[in-house]
Amino acid sequence: MFDTFITTDLFIQAIVETLYMVGWSLLIGTLIGGPLGILLVVTRKGGVLENRLLYNILNPIINIIRSLPFIILLIAIIPFTRFVVQTTIGTEAAIVPLIIYIAPYIARLVENSILEVNPGILEAAESMGATPFQVIWYFLLPEAFGSLILSITTAAIGLLGATAMAGTVGGGGVGSLALTYGYQRFDTFVMVITVVVLIILVQVIQSLGTFLARKVRRR
Amino acid sequence: MIELKNVYKTFKQKDNEVQALKDINLKVEKGDIFGVIGFSGAGKSTLIRLVNLLERPTKGEVIVSGESLLALNSKQLRKAKKQIGMVFQHFYLLESKNVFDNIAIPLILQKRSKGEIRKRVMELLEFVGLSDKEKAYPNELSGGQKQRVGIARALATNPSVLLCDEATSALDPQTTMSILRLLKRINEEYNITVMIITHEMAVIQEICNKVAVMEQGEIIEQGNVLEVFSNPAHPTTQSFVSTIVQHDLPESMKSKYKSIPGSRIAKLEFFGKEVGQPFLYEIVTQFEVKPGILFANTVEIQDNLISTMTVRLTGQDDQIIRALSYLKEQGIQVEEVAE
């Protein structure tokens, strides 16, 4: 029907690869970035576990990693990637830099979400004699939950964009499809279809995030 | 119950230091409803935050239930805080939790059993009159209802002291009254000592038995509410008292009556058993002094009455002076309005 190089199977495989990369790096990135974000909040001046040293180490490291564009980070950490997954090409090899890219981003987003919690809530928690862990678990996280969901949504969309560059290390996914077929082989159909698929994916992720956030907020 | 001894609090800002509290000494006895009143910036919020060490004093001692809080380590302090409930002006409820869970939180922190928590929360909901709101979220409640939840939460762990930081300041007058009545019930039924910070005289008038007046980080006057109200020494106290005990004649009235020769204007203030006695009749018959009432007012403070009256006395001048000293002998406070 269309004059194109790709098959439906190839295309579905690319979407699966994209979701695979986004899914895993989002999951592991959140497991790393979430606690880091919490640490940033509680160790800052006036926090429940104020620790200037830790904060002053964490904060700049996160800034440094965040200042690198993903395409540079991807190449710069190739030795590290080889160390972790024993290879530097393929989907797994793309996930390592994706995690390193997204974890500090998530840390920042989580930090901002938690900082939005009314400081009075902390005062109330403190007046009840809550331990620092209890303050985080029973007060900060539940109160920030809706905002946290939106933060993770933002991170997922950021990741989706980053996976497009994973093609450079043979990571696959729709971005790589657009690059190798659409751009290098002048296949306009692939290009258009890729753009449409990416737009739909972003819409779905954002709507899902907004829906869940509204549900937990109940306001 | 609560004792602050020589407490100072200094806040360090970038280049300067702000002395928020200076040499604070106060003692709240068990069963008291102790009010602290002052204009904003007087340091009263800092003062109440010292009692559960939300703020640490720069110097001085904080003793609650015989325990010096500053000597405790963080674990002991957390335990001590369970004896001290706190209610806030802006409630500070968890928006993400319903009423039940909000009240349950202090009990969850103490790892009480589910059954025990359920029983206690239902009991508290009943007490504050919100049994039907168990599943409501804070954003579905009115200000007064939110404060009831805040109070129930503060009472969850059966504290012996309840601290109220401007607990009624965000509420309308009618809701304020109902919250004050609730606080009074807490004081009477649970025998909980209440300390309340406010800038509203009505709060002190309605429920407090003791009061401290603060200005610029210092307590300028304190004692029994009736004593302080009936005889305010400091200008700030007087201005607070004047918001409920009307003392002053309207200007136009003053100028109209002052100039009349052969008469004096006196301000009389009496409280307790003197109220209702026929003093005016006595000065008419004994001294042939004719009183004309320019102004009169009676307020009730803690089941005690304070009456103020401004009278114009006409008659022979020496008789008027004798009449005034007679009134003083009867325990009435007499103050001549200056010519």
Coordinates of C-alpha atoms in Angstrom, one line a residue:
Chain A
M1 CA 0.0 0.0 0.0
F2 CA 2.8 2.4 1.0
D3 CA 6.2 2.5 -0.5
T4 CA 8.1 1.7 2.6
F5 CA 11.0 -0.5 3.9
I6 CA 9.5 -1.5 7.2
T7 CA 6.9 -4.1 8.1
T8 CA 4.3 -3.9 10.8
D9 CA 6.3 -6.5 12.9
L10 CA 9.3 -4.3 12.8
F11 CA 7.3 -1.4 13.9
I12 CA 5.6 -3.2 16.7
Q13 CA 9.0 -4.5 17.8
A14 CA 10.3 -0.9 17.9
I15 CA 7.4 0.3 20.1
V16 CA 7.9 -2.6 22.5
E17 CA 11.6 -1.7 22.7
T18 CA 10.8 1.9 23.5
L19 CA 8.3 0.9 26.2
Y20 CA 10.9 -1.6 27.5
M21 CA 13.5 1.1 27.8
V22 CA 11.2 3.7 29.3
G23 CA 9.7 1.2 31.7
W24 CA 12.9 -0.2 33.1
S25 CA 14.8 3.0 33.3
L26 CA 11.8 4.8 34.9
L27 CA 11.4 2.0 37.5
I28 CA 15.1 1.8 38.4
G29 CA 15.5 5.6 38.0
T30 CA 12.6 6.2 40.4
L31 CA 14.1 3.7 42.9
I32 CA 17.3 5.7 42.9
G33 CA 16.0 9.2 42.3
G34 CA 13.1 9.0 44.7
P35 CA 15.2 8.3 47.8
L36 CA 17.7 10.9 46.6
G37 CA 14.9 13.5 46.2
I38 CA 13.7 12.7 49.7
L39 CA 17.3 13.0 51.0
L40 CA 17.6 16.4 49.4
V41 CA 14.6 17.5 51.3
V42 CA 15.4 16.1 54.7
T43 CA 19.1 17.0 54.8
R44 CA 18.7 20.6 53.7
K45 CA 18.9 23.4 56.2
G46 CA 15.9 23.1 58.6
G47 CA 15.1 19.6 57.3
V48 CA 14.1 16.8 59.7
L49 CA 17.5 15.2 59.2
E50 CA 19.5 18.3 58.6
N51 CA 23.0 17.3 57.3
R52 CA 24.9 20.0 55.6
L53 CA 27.7 17.8 54.4
L54 CA 25.5 15.2 52.7
Y55 CA 23.3 17.9 51.1
N56 CA 26.3 19.8 49.9
I57 CA 27.7 16.6 48.2
L58 CA 24.4 15.4 46.7
N59 CA 23.2 18.7 45.4
P60 CA 26.1 19.6 43.1
I61 CA 26.4 16.0 41.9
I62 CA 22.8 16.0 40.8
N63 CA 23.4 19.4 39.1
I64 CA 26.4 18.1 37.3
I65 CA 24.7 15.1 35.8
R66 CA 21.7 17.1 34.9
S67 CA 23.8 19.6 33.0
L68 CA 24.9 16.9 30.5
P69 CA 22.7 16.4 27.4
F70 CA 21.7 12.8 27.1
I71 CA 23.5 12.2 23.8
I72 CA 26.8 13.2 25.5
L73 CA 26.1 11.3 28.7
L74 CA 25.4 8.2 26.5
I75 CA 28.8 8.2 25.0
A76 CA 30.7 9.6 27.9
I77 CA 29.8 6.7 30.2
I78 CA 30.4 3.9 27.7
P79 CA 33.1 2.3 29.9
F80 CA 30.7 2.3 32.8
T81 CA 28.0 0.8 30.7
R82 CA 30.4 -2.0 29.6
F83 CA 31.2 -2.6 33.2
V84 CA 27.6 -3.0 34.3
V85 CA 26.0 -4.9 31.4
Q86 CA 29.1 -6.3 29.7
T87 CA 28.2 -4.7 26.4
T88 CA 27.9 -1.2 24.9
I89 CA 25.3 -1.9 22.2
G90 CA 21.7 -3.0 22.4
T91 CA 18.7 -2.2 24.4
E92 CA 20.2 -3.2 27.8
A93 CA 23.2 -1.0 27.1
A94 CA 20.9 1.9 26.5
I95 CA 19.1 1.5 29.8
V96 CA 22.2 2.1 31.8
P97 CA 22.8 5.7 30.6
L98 CA 19.0 6.3 30.6
I99 CA 18.9 5.5 34.3
I100 CA 21.9 7.7 35.0
Y101 CA 20.2 10.4 33.0
I102 CA 16.8 10.2 34.6
A103 CA 17.6 9.4 38.3
P104 CA 18.9 12.9 39.1
Y105 CA 16.0 14.4 37.2
I106 CA 13.6 12.4 39.2
A107 CA 15.5 13.4 42.4
R108 CA 14.9 17.0 41.6
L109 CA 11.3 16.5 40.7
V110 CA 10.6 14.5 43.8
E111 CA 12.4 17.2 45.9
N112 CA 10.2 19.9 44.4
S113 CA 7.0 17.9 45.0
I114 CA 7.9 17.3 48.6
L115 CA 8.9 20.9 49.2
E116 CA 5.4 21.9 48.1
V117 CA 3.9 20.2 51.2
N118 CA 2.7 22.8 53.7
P119 CA 5.5 23.3 56.3
G120 CA 2.8 23.5 58.9
I121 CA 2.2 19.8 58.4
L122 CA 5.8 19.2 59.5
E123 CA 5.2 21.3 62.5
A124 CA 2.1 19.2 63.4
A125 CA 4.1 16.0 62.9
E126 CA 6.9 17.3 65.1
S127 CA 4.4 18.3 67.8
M128 CA 3.1 14.7 67.8
G129 CA 6.6 13.4 68.4
A130 CA 7.0 11.7 65.0
T131 CA 10.4 10.3 64.2
P132 CA 12.1 11.5 61.0
F133 CA 11.2 8.3 59.3
Q134 CA 7.6 8.7 60.4
V135 CA 7.6 12.3 59.2
I136 CA 8.6 11.1 55.7
W137 CA 6.3 8.1 55.6
Y138 CA 3.2 9.3 57.2
F139 CA 3.2 13.0 56.4
L140 CA 5.5 14.1 53.5
L141 CA 4.9 11.2 51.1
P142 CA 1.1 11.0 51.4
E143 CA 0.7 14.7 51.2
A144 CA 3.0 14.9 48.1
F145 CA 1.6 11.8 46.5
G146 CA -0.5 13.5 43.8
S147 CA 2.4 15.8 42.9
L148 CA 4.8 12.9 42.9
I149 CA 2.7 11.0 40.3
L150 CA 2.8 14.1 38.1
S151 CA 6.6 14.3 38.6
I152 CA 7.0 10.7 37.5
T153 CA 4.8 11.4 34.5
T154 CA 7.1 14.3 33.5
A155 CA 10.1 12.0 33.9
A156 CA 8.5 9.3 31.8
I157 CA 7.9 11.8 29.0
G158 CA 11.5 13.0 29.3
L159 CA 12.7 9.4 29.1
L160 CA 10.6 8.8 26.0
G161 CA 12.5 11.7 24.3
A162 CA 15.8 10.3 25.5
T163 CA 15.2 6.8 24.1
A164 CA 15.1 8.3 20.6
M165 CA 18.8 8.8 21.0
A166 CA 19.4 5.3 22.2
G167 CA 19.5 4.3 18.6
T168 CA 23.0 5.6 18.4
V169 CA 24.1 2.6 20.6
G170 CA 21.8 0.2 18.8
G171 CA 19.2 0.5 21.5
G172 CA 16.3 0.2 19.1
G173 CA 12.9 1.7 19.6
V174 CA 10.8 4.0 17.6
G175 CA 13.5 6.8 17.7
S176 CA 16.1 4.5 16.1
L177 CA 13.5 3.4 13.5
A178 CA 12.9 7.0 12.5
L179 CA 16.7 7.6 12.3
T180 CA 17.8 4.6 10.3
Y181 CA 14.7 4.1 8.1
G182 CA 13.0 7.5 8.1
Y183 CA 16.1 9.7 7.9
Q184 CA 18.9 7.7 6.4
R185 CA 16.8 5.9 3.9
F186 CA 14.5 8.8 3.1
D187 CA 11.4 6.9 4.1
T188 CA 8.9 9.7 4.8
F189 CA 6.2 7.2 5.8
V190 CA 8.3 5.9 8.7
M191 CA 9.1 9.4 9.7
V192 CA 5.4 10.5 9.8
I193 CA 4.2 7.3 11.5
T194 CA 7.0 7.6 14.2
V195 CA 6.0 11.2 15.0
V196 CA 2.4 10.2 15.3
V197 CA 3.2 7.3 17.5
L198 CA 5.4 9.4 19.8
I199 CA 2.7 12.1 20.1
I200 CA 0.1 9.4 21.0
L201 CA 2.5 7.9 23.6
V202 CA 3.1 11.2 25.2
Q203 CA -0.7 11.9 25.3
V204 CA -1.4 8.5 26.8
I205 CA 1.3 8.8 29.5
Q206 CA 0.3 12.4 30.4
S207 CA -3.4 11.6 30.6
L208 CA -2.7 8.5 32.7
G209 CA -0.5 10.6 35.1
T210 CA -3.1 13.4 35.4
F211 CA -5.9 10.9 36.0
L212 CA -4.0 9.0 38.7
A213 CA -2.9 12.3 40.4
R214 CA -6.4 13.6 40.5
K215 CA -7.6 10.3 41.9
V216 CA -5.2 10.3 44.8
R217 CA -5.7 14.0 45.5
R218 CA -9.5 13.8 45.7
R219 CA -9.8 17.6 45.5
Chain B
M1 CA 2.2 21.8 85.0
I2 CA 4.0 24.2 82.6
E3 CA 6.8 26.3 83.9
L4 CA 9.0 28.7 81.9
K5 CA 12.0 30.0 83.9
N6 CA 14.1 33.0 82.7
V7 CA 13.5 32.0 79.1
Y8 CA 15.2 34.0 76.3
K9 CA 14.9 33.4 72.6
T10 CA 17.0 35.1 70.0
F11 CA 16.7 34.5 66.3
K12 CA 19.8 35.0 64.3
Q13 CA 19.2 36.5 60.9
K14 CA 21.8 37.3 58.3
D15 CA 23.5 40.3 60.0
N16 CA 21.3 41.1 63.0
E17 CA 19.8 39.3 65.9
V18 CA 16.2 39.5 66.8
Q19 CA 15.3 39.1 70.5
A20 CA 12.0 37.4 70.3
L21 CA 11.6 36.6 74.0
K22 CA 13.1 38.3 77.0
D23 CA 13.3 36.9 80.4
I24 CA 10.0 35.0 80.3
N25 CA 8.8 33.6 83.6
L26 CA 5.4 31.9 83.8
K27 CA 3.7 29.1 85.6
V28 CA 0.6 27.3 84.4
E29 CA -1.0 25.2 87.2
K30 CA -2.8 21.9 86.5
G31 CA -6.4 22.6 85.4
D32 CA -5.7 26.1 84.3
I33 CA -6.9 27.6 81.1
F34 CA -4.0 30.0 80.7
G35 CA -4.3 32.7 78.0
V36 CA -1.5 34.6 76.5
I37 CA -2.6 37.7 74.7
G38 CA -0.6 40.2 72.7
F39 CA -0.6 42.1 69.4
S40 CA 1.0 40.3 66.4
G41 CA 4.8 40.3 66.7
A42 CA 4.7 40.3 70.5
G43 CA 6.4 36.9 70.6
K44 CA 3.4 34.9 71.8
S45 CA 3.6 32.2 69.0
T46 CA 7.3 31.7 69.8
L47 CA 6.4 31.4 73.5
I48 CA 3.9 28.6 73.0
R49 CA 6.3 26.8 70.6
L50 CA 8.8 26.7 73.4
V51 CA 6.4 24.6 75.5
N52 CA 6.8 21.5 73.3
L53 CA 10.2 22.6 72.0
L54 CA 9.1 23.3 68.4
E55 CA 11.5 26.2 69.2
R56 CA 14.4 25.8 71.5
P57 CA 15.1 28.6 73.9
T58 CA 18.4 30.4 73.7
K59 CA 18.5 30.4 77.4
G60 CA 16.3 29.3 80.3
E61 CA 14.3 26.3 81.4
V62 CA 11.1 24.7 80.1
I63 CA 9.4 22.3 82.5
V64 CA 6.3 20.4 81.7
S65 CA 4.7 17.9 84.2
G66 CA 7.8 18.3 86.3
E67 CA 10.2 17.3 83.5
S68 CA 12.8 19.6 82.2
L69 CA 12.4 19.2 78.5
L70 CA 15.8 20.6 77.6
A71 CA 17.5 17.8 79.5
L72 CA 15.8 15.1 77.5
N73 CA 17.3 13.2 74.6
S74 CA 15.4 13.1 71.3
K75 CA 13.7 9.8 72.2
Q76 CA 12.6 10.9 75.6
L77 CA 11.5 14.2 74.1
R78 CA 9.3 12.4 71.5
K79 CA 7.7 10.5 74.4
A80 CA 7.2 13.7 76.4
K81 CA 5.5 15.3 73.4
K82 CA 2.8 12.7 73.5
Q83 CA 1.7 14.4 76.8
I84 CA 1.4 17.7 75.0
G85 CA -1.3 18.1 72.3
M86 CA -1.2 21.0 70.0
V87 CA -3.8 22.8 67.9
F88 CA -2.9 25.3 65.2
Q89 CA -4.5 28.4 63.7
H90 CA -4.5 26.9 60.2
F91 CA -5.3 23.4 61.4
Y92 CA -2.5 21.6 59.5
L93 CA -4.6 18.5 58.7
L94 CA -3.4 16.1 56.1
E95 CA -5.4 16.9 53.0
S96 CA -4.7 13.4 51.6
K97 CA -6.4 11.7 54.5
N98 CA -9.9 11.6 55.7
V99 CA -11.1 12.7 59.1
F100 CA -10.7 9.3 60.7
D101 CA -7.2 8.9 59.5
N102 CA -6.2 12.4 60.5
I103 CA -7.3 11.8 64.0
A104 CA -5.7 8.3 64.0
I105 CA -2.3 9.6 63.0
P106 CA -0.8 10.2 66.5
L107 CA -2.0 6.7 67.5
I108 CA -0.5 5.1 64.3
L109 CA 2.8 6.8 65.2
Q110 CA 2.6 5.0 68.5
K111 CA 1.9 1.7 66.8
R112 CA -1.4 1.1 68.6
S113 CA -3.5 -1.8 67.5
K114 CA -6.2 -1.2 64.8
G115 CA -9.0 -2.0 67.2
E116 CA -7.8 0.3 69.8
I117 CA -7.3 3.1 67.2
R118 CA -10.9 2.6 65.9
K119 CA -12.3 2.8 69.4
R120 CA -10.4 5.9 70.4
V121 CA -11.1 7.8 67.1
M122 CA -14.8 7.1 67.3
E123 CA -14.9 8.2 70.9
L124 CA -13.1 11.5 69.9
L125 CA -15.4 12.0 66.9
E126 CA -18.4 11.7 69.2
F127 CA -16.8 14.1 71.7
V128 CA -16.1 16.9 69.1
G129 CA -19.5 16.3 67.4
L130 CA -18.3 15.0 64.1
S131 CA -19.4 11.4 64.2
D132 CA -21.0 11.7 60.8
K133 CA -17.9 13.1 59.1
E134 CA -15.6 10.1 59.7
K135 CA -15.0 9.6 56.0
A136 CA -15.0 13.2 54.9
Y137 CA -11.8 14.8 53.6
P138 CA -10.6 18.1 55.1
N139 CA -11.4 20.1 51.9
E140 CA -15.1 19.1 52.4
L141 CA -15.2 20.6 55.9
S142 CA -15.8 24.1 57.2
G143 CA -13.1 26.0 59.2
G144 CA -14.9 25.1 62.5
Q145 CA -15.1 21.5 61.6
K146 CA -11.5 21.4 60.6
Q147 CA -10.5 22.8 63.9
R148 CA -12.6 20.2 65.7
V149 CA -10.7 17.5 63.8
G150 CA -7.4 19.3 64.8
I151 CA -8.6 19.2 68.4
A152 CA -9.6 15.6 68.3
R153 CA -6.2 14.7 66.8
A154 CA -4.4 16.7 69.5
L155 CA -6.4 14.7 72.2
A156 CA -5.9 11.3 70.6
T157 CA -3.0 10.3 72.8
N158 CA -4.7 11.5 76.0
P159 CA -2.3 14.4 76.7
S160 CA -2.3 16.3 80.0
V161 CA -1.6 19.6 78.3
L162 CA -3.3 21.1 75.2
L163 CA -1.5 24.0 73.5
C164 CA -3.7 26.2 71.2
D165 CA -1.8 28.5 68.9
E166 CA -4.4 31.1 67.8
A167 CA -6.8 28.2 67.5
T168 CA -9.8 30.4 66.8
S169 CA -8.2 33.3 64.9
A170 CA -9.1 31.9 61.5
L171 CA -12.7 31.4 62.5
D172 CA -15.8 33.6 62.5
P173 CA -17.1 34.9 65.9
Q174 CA -19.9 32.3 66.1
T175 CA -17.6 29.4 65.3
T176 CA -15.0 30.8 67.7
M177 CA -17.5 30.6 70.5
S178 CA -18.3 27.0 69.8
I179 CA -14.7 26.0 69.6
L180 CA -14.0 27.9 72.9
R181 CA -16.9 26.0 74.5
L182 CA -15.3 22.8 73.3
L183 CA -12.0 23.7 74.8
K184 CA -13.7 24.5 78.1
R185 CA -15.4 21.1 78.0
I186 CA -12.0 19.5 77.4
N187 CA -10.6 21.3 80.4
E188 CA -13.5 20.3 82.6
E189 CA -14.3 16.8 81.5
Y190 CA -10.8 15.5 80.8
N191 CA -9.0 17.8 83.3
I192 CA -6.6 18.8 80.6
T193 CA -4.5 22.0 81.2
V194 CA -5.0 24.4 78.4
M195 CA -2.6 27.1 77.2
I196 CA -4.0 29.4 74.6
I197 CA -2.4 32.1 72.5
T198 CA -4.6 34.8 71.1
H199 CA -4.9 38.4 70.1
E200 CA -8.7 38.3 70.8
M201 CA -9.8 39.5 74.1
A202 CA -13.0 37.6 73.7
V203 CA -11.1 34.3 74.0
I204 CA -9.6 35.3 77.3
Q205 CA -12.9 36.6 78.5
E206 CA -14.8 33.5 77.6
I207 CA -12.6 30.7 78.9
C208 CA -9.4 31.7 80.6
N209 CA -8.9 31.8 84.3
K210 CA -5.3 33.2 84.0
V211 CA -3.8 35.5 81.6
A212 CA -0.4 36.9 80.6
V213 CA -0.1 40.0 78.4
M214 CA 2.9 40.2 76.1
E215 CA 4.6 43.0 74.3
Q216 CA 7.8 43.1 72.5
G217 CA 8.9 39.7 73.7
E218 CA 8.2 40.3 77.3
I219 CA 5.3 39.5 79.7
I220 CA 4.2 42.9 80.9
E221 CA 1.4 41.7 83.1
Q222 CA 0.1 38.4 84.3
G223 CA -2.2 36.8 86.8
N224 CA -5.8 36.0 87.5
V225 CA -8.0 37.1 84.6
L226 CA -10.4 39.0 86.9
E227 CA -7.6 40.8 88.6
V228 CA -5.8 41.8 85.5
F229 CA -9.0 42.9 83.8
S230 CA -10.4 44.8 86.6
N231 CA -7.2 46.7 87.2
P232 CA -5.0 46.7 84.2
A233 CA -1.7 48.5 84.9
H234 CA 0.0 48.6 81.6
P235 CA -1.3 50.7 78.7
T236 CA -1.3 47.7 76.3
T237 CA -3.3 45.7 78.8
Q238 CA -5.6 48.6 79.2
S239 CA -6.1 48.8 75.5
F240 CA -6.9 45.1 75.4
V241 CA -9.3 45.4 78.3
S242 CA -11.0 48.4 76.7
T243 CA -12.0 46.2 73.8
I244 CA -14.4 44.4 76.1
V245 CA -14.7 46.6 79.2
Q246 CA -15.9 49.9 78.0
H247 CA -14.4 52.7 80.1
D248 CA -14.2 55.9 78.1
L249 CA -16.9 58.4 77.6
P250 CA -17.5 59.7 74.1
E251 CA -15.6 62.9 73.6
S252 CA -18.7 65.0 72.9
M253 CA -20.2 63.9 76.2
K254 CA -17.0 64.7 78.1
S255 CA -16.8 68.3 76.9
K256 CA -20.4 68.9 77.4
Y257 CA -20.5 67.9 81.1
K258 CA -17.0 68.8 82.2
S259 CA -17.5 72.6 82.0
I260 CA -20.5 72.7 84.3
P261 CA -19.4 74.3 87.6
G262 CA -20.2 72.7 91.0
S263 CA -20.0 69.2 89.6
R264 CA -17.4 66.5 89.2
I265 CA -17.2 63.6 86.9
A266 CA -16.0 60.3 88.3
K267 CA -15.5 56.9 86.9
L268 CA -16.6 54.1 89.2
E269 CA -15.6 50.5 88.7
F270 CA -16.9 47.7 90.9
F271 CA -16.9 44.0 90.7
G272 CA -17.8 41.0 92.7
K273 CA -20.3 41.6 95.5
E274 CA -20.4 45.3 95.1
V275 CA -22.3 44.9 91.9
G276 CA -26.0 45.6 92.6
Q277 CA -25.5 47.5 95.9
P278 CA -27.4 50.8 96.3
F279 CA -24.3 53.1 96.4
L280 CA -25.9 55.9 94.5
Y281 CA -28.8 56.0 96.9
E282 CA -26.3 56.1 99.8
I283 CA -24.5 59.1 98.4
V284 CA -27.7 60.9 97.8
T285 CA -29.0 60.5 101.3
Q286 CA -25.7 60.7 103.2
F287 CA -24.0 63.5 101.3
E288 CA -26.8 65.1 99.3
V289 CA -24.8 64.6 96.2
K290 CA -26.9 64.1 93.1
P291 CA -25.5 61.5 90.7
G292 CA -26.3 61.6 87.0
I293 CA -25.3 58.6 85.1
L294 CA -23.5 59.4 81.9
F295 CA -22.4 55.9 81.1
A296 CA -22.7 52.4 82.5
N297 CA -21.7 49.0 81.4
T298 CA -21.4 45.5 82.9
V299 CA -19.4 42.6 81.5
E300 CA -19.2 39.0 82.6
I301 CA -15.8 37.5 82.9
Q302 CA -15.5 33.9 84.0
D303 CA -18.8 34.1 86.0
N304 CA -17.6 37.3 87.5
L305 CA -19.2 40.7 86.9
I306 CA -17.3 43.9 86.3
S307 CA -19.4 47.0 86.2
T308 CA -18.2 50.4 85.1
M309 CA -20.1 53.6 85.5
T310 CA -19.3 57.2 84.8
V311 CA -21.3 59.6 86.9
R312 CA -21.6 63.4 87.1
L313 CA -21.9 64.4 90.7
T314 CA -23.5 67.7 91.6
G315 CA -23.7 69.2 95.0
Q316 CA -21.4 71.0 97.5
D317 CA -17.8 70.3 96.6
D318 CA -16.7 69.1 100.0
Q319 CA -19.6 66.8 100.1
I320 CA -18.8 65.4 96.7
I321 CA -15.2 64.7 97.9
R322 CA -16.6 63.0 101.0
A323 CA -19.0 61.0 98.8
L324 CA -16.1 59.8 96.6
S325 CA -14.0 58.7 99.6
Y326 CA -17.1 56.9 101.0
L327 CA -17.3 55.0 97.7
K328 CA -13.6 54.1 97.9
E329 CA -14.1 52.7 101.4
Q330 CA -16.8 50.4 100.0
G331 CA -14.2 48.8 97.7
I332 CA -15.2 50.6 94.6
Q333 CA -12.5 51.9 92.4
V334 CA -13.0 55.6 91.9
E335 CA -11.2 57.7 89.4
E336 CA -12.0 61.3 88.8
V337 CA -12.1 62.3 85.1
A338 CA -9.6 65.1 84.9
E339 CA -10.8 68.6 84.2

